[in-house]
Amino acid sequence: MYRSSLQVSLICLCLATGAPALAQPGSDGRVPGHALWESKVQAADLPTGRFSLNQATDAMRHGHLLLRAAKANLRAAAADVVGAGLWTNPVADASYGRSFSNAQNDPFGSVGVGVTQFLETSGAPDARRSVAKLSEKAVESDNELTLRLLAFDVESACVALAASAVKVQLYAEANAELDRANQIVSARVRAGAAPQYDASRIAVAVAQARAALADAHADLSQARGDLDVAVGPDATQLQGLPDIDLFEIATPAALVSLTDEAQRTRPDLIAIRERAKAAEAQVTVARRNVMPGFSLRGGVYFGTTPGEFGGTVGVGVPLPVIDHGQGAVSAALARAEVANAFADALTLQALQRVAASYEETQRRRENFRQYQETGVTLSHGMVQEAEAGYRAGKLSVLELVDAYVAKRDARLRAIELANDARLAEIRLRRAVQAGSSSFQ
């Protein structure tokens, strides 16, 4: 955590305008960072109210339509398990026969009825059920993947919304400072101590600052829209801004433990392994289907002689002469090989992605830490010196404007670095716990 360095630099930053420090703990126990948009909500025209990340995630869990689809998909997979283990239905039949020559004793013909049942003696239904159960487990992992991806989308959207709100507040405070500078310049121009150019130059700076604030508000609206998309239908329950400290950056665990966790717990890896097992089990199904069993028929008939009644029994056995599994078994073996290759490839990609995300996270954390240690955001003294120098005629209006812009940009860079580090941390956890960026 880099909260101590952030506390020192940003406390000094905010002394000029009376803005609260980003990292100054509040008396109410709230984490640092919230004060930046709490202090001047009206001035920055920010939404009121706060909600936690847990509240946003719960709203997503409750109403997101993709989760409803996932639940229905799991029910379908469970029904497939039942259907895969069932035998074929019995077949009822009826027949009528009549002689067309020498039919003196056969005036009406004969009638027979029977029932035929195919007896699956090779164990194919059990094998099919095993394949369906493995597929059901894969679907369960798919659903968990969907849930985790949505949760990470919600968290990323909350962080982005928090960063946008901080930027709005920053630009609002920078505009207030430039308005004060404009008054200083206008007073000198009216007094004849500065040329009209100074007034024109500061007016350009003020106009640019107001446009930047308007852009920041537009970015805030876009960030809120992204959060609504991530949460789903219940996003309207979330009023205001997320209760997130943008500058609280976690330290990741060791890379070895992260890669081990990814291999054990990532839903997409679990799902692809279950599907590989199902593909291997399908080979057994294909082999057992070559000689799956035999059909047994039992029936009764009413003969040609009045009162004649009898029974029939028949057996039918498939003859694997033309199709003896040469196509189905070979295809099942090839598909099993494909599934295992996909599992190996996805596992390798997962480990590579975790390693890359880990490296990115470490670099962004270090970049943020080093930036804070440089102290470039401690620009309050520079602004005061520029104002005093301009009043005394020792500095030009360009140097005065540069002091305000440099202070604003230095603080803006700190926000961007913190935001990048937070999002990198989320991407790392996503690579470890969820992985895929698309729904299965």
Short mmCIF file of C-alpha atoms in Angstrom, two decimals, residues 10 14 19 22 33-41 43-47 156-177 208-223 226 241-242 244-247 364 368 407-423:
data_model
loop_
_atom_site.label_atom_id
_atom_site.label_comp_id
_atom_site.label_asym_id
_atom_site.label_seq_id
_atom_site.Cartn_x
_atom_site.Cartn_y
_atom_site.Cartn_z
CA LEU A 10 -1.94 15.22 -1.60
CA CYS A 14 -5.00 20.71 -1.43
CA ALA A 19 -9.70 21.03 -0.52
CA LEU A 22 -6.93 12.50 -0.55
CA GLY A 33 -10.00 9.29 -1.02
CA HIS A 34 -13.69 9.96 -0.57
CA ALA A 35 -13.11 13.48 0.71
CA LEU A 36 -11.93 14.63 -2.69
CA TRP A 37 -15.46 14.51 -4.08
CA GLU A 38 -17.30 14.97 -0.77
CA SER A 39 -15.92 18.40 0.02
CA LYS A 40 -17.26 20.31 -3.01
CA VAL A 41 -20.05 18.22 -4.39
CA ALA A 43 -19.21 23.03 -6.95
CA ALA A 44 -18.25 19.98 -8.99
CA ASP A 45 -21.87 19.03 -9.70
CA LEU A 46 -21.30 15.40 -8.71
CA PRO A 47 -24.03 12.87 -7.89
CA SER A 156 -13.76 -2.40 -12.99
CA ALA A 157 -16.72 -0.14 -13.75
CA CYS A 158 -16.85 1.04 -10.12
CA VAL A 159 -13.16 1.91 -10.14
CA ALA A 160 -13.52 3.74 -13.45
CA LEU A 161 -16.51 5.66 -12.11
CA ALA A 162 -14.61 6.60 -8.95
CA ALA A 163 -11.66 7.81 -11.04
CA SER A 164 -13.97 9.87 -13.25
CA ALA A 165 -15.53 11.49 -10.19
CA VAL A 166 -12.11 12.38 -8.77
CA LYS A 167 -11.16 13.94 -12.11
CA VAL A 168 -14.33 16.02 -12.16
CA GLN A 169 -13.53 17.33 -8.70
CA LEU A 170 -9.94 18.03 -9.71
CA TYR A 171 -10.98 20.00 -12.80
CA ALA A 172 -13.58 21.90 -10.79
CA GLU A 173 -10.94 22.97 -8.27
CA ALA A 174 -8.49 23.83 -11.07
CA ASN A 175 -11.17 26.03 -12.66
CA ALA A 176 -11.70 27.82 -9.37
CA GLU A 177 -7.96 28.54 -9.17
CA GLN A 208 -9.76 25.42 -22.03
CA ALA A 209 -10.18 24.55 -18.36
CA ARG A 210 -13.96 24.81 -18.60
CA ALA A 211 -13.96 22.60 -21.69
CA ALA A 212 -11.82 20.05 -19.82
CA LEU A 213 -14.33 20.09 -16.97
CA ALA A 214 -17.17 19.51 -19.43
CA ASP A 215 -15.25 16.59 -20.92
CA ALA A 216 -14.72 15.19 -17.45
CA HIS A 217 -18.46 15.33 -16.81
CA ALA A 218 -19.05 13.52 -20.11
CA ASP A 219 -16.53 10.85 -19.08
CA LEU A 220 -18.37 10.54 -15.78
CA SER A 221 -21.65 9.93 -17.61
CA GLN A 222 -19.99 7.32 -19.80
CA ALA A 223 -18.49 5.61 -16.75
CA ASP A 226 -20.66 1.31 -18.24
CA LEU A 241 -20.82 7.21 -6.48
CA PRO A 242 -19.02 4.00 -5.50
CA ILE A 244 -14.04 3.12 -3.24
CA ASP A 245 -10.65 4.52 -2.32
CA LEU A 246 -8.98 4.90 -5.70
CA PHE A 247 -5.55 5.21 -4.12
CA ARG A 364 2.25 -0.02 -12.46
CA PHE A 368 2.77 5.00 -8.98
CA LYS A 407 -0.20 21.74 -10.78
CA ARG A 408 -3.41 20.41 -12.32
CA ASP A 409 -1.60 18.02 -14.64
CA ALA A 410 0.64 16.73 -11.86
CA ARG A 411 -2.39 15.87 -9.75
CA LEU A 412 -4.21 14.46 -12.78
CA ARG A 413 -1.25 12.20 -13.51
CA ALA A 414 -1.36 10.86 -9.95
CA ILE A 415 -5.05 10.00 -10.43
CA GLU A 416 -4.37 8.28 -13.74
CA LEU A 417 -1.47 6.26 -12.35
CA ALA A 418 -3.56 5.16 -9.39
CA ASN A 419 -6.44 4.22 -11.67
CA ASP A 420 -4.12 2.25 -13.96
CA ALA A 421 -2.63 0.41 -11.00
CA ARG A 422 -6.08 -0.47 -9.62
CA LEU A 423 -7.31 -1.73 -12.98
#
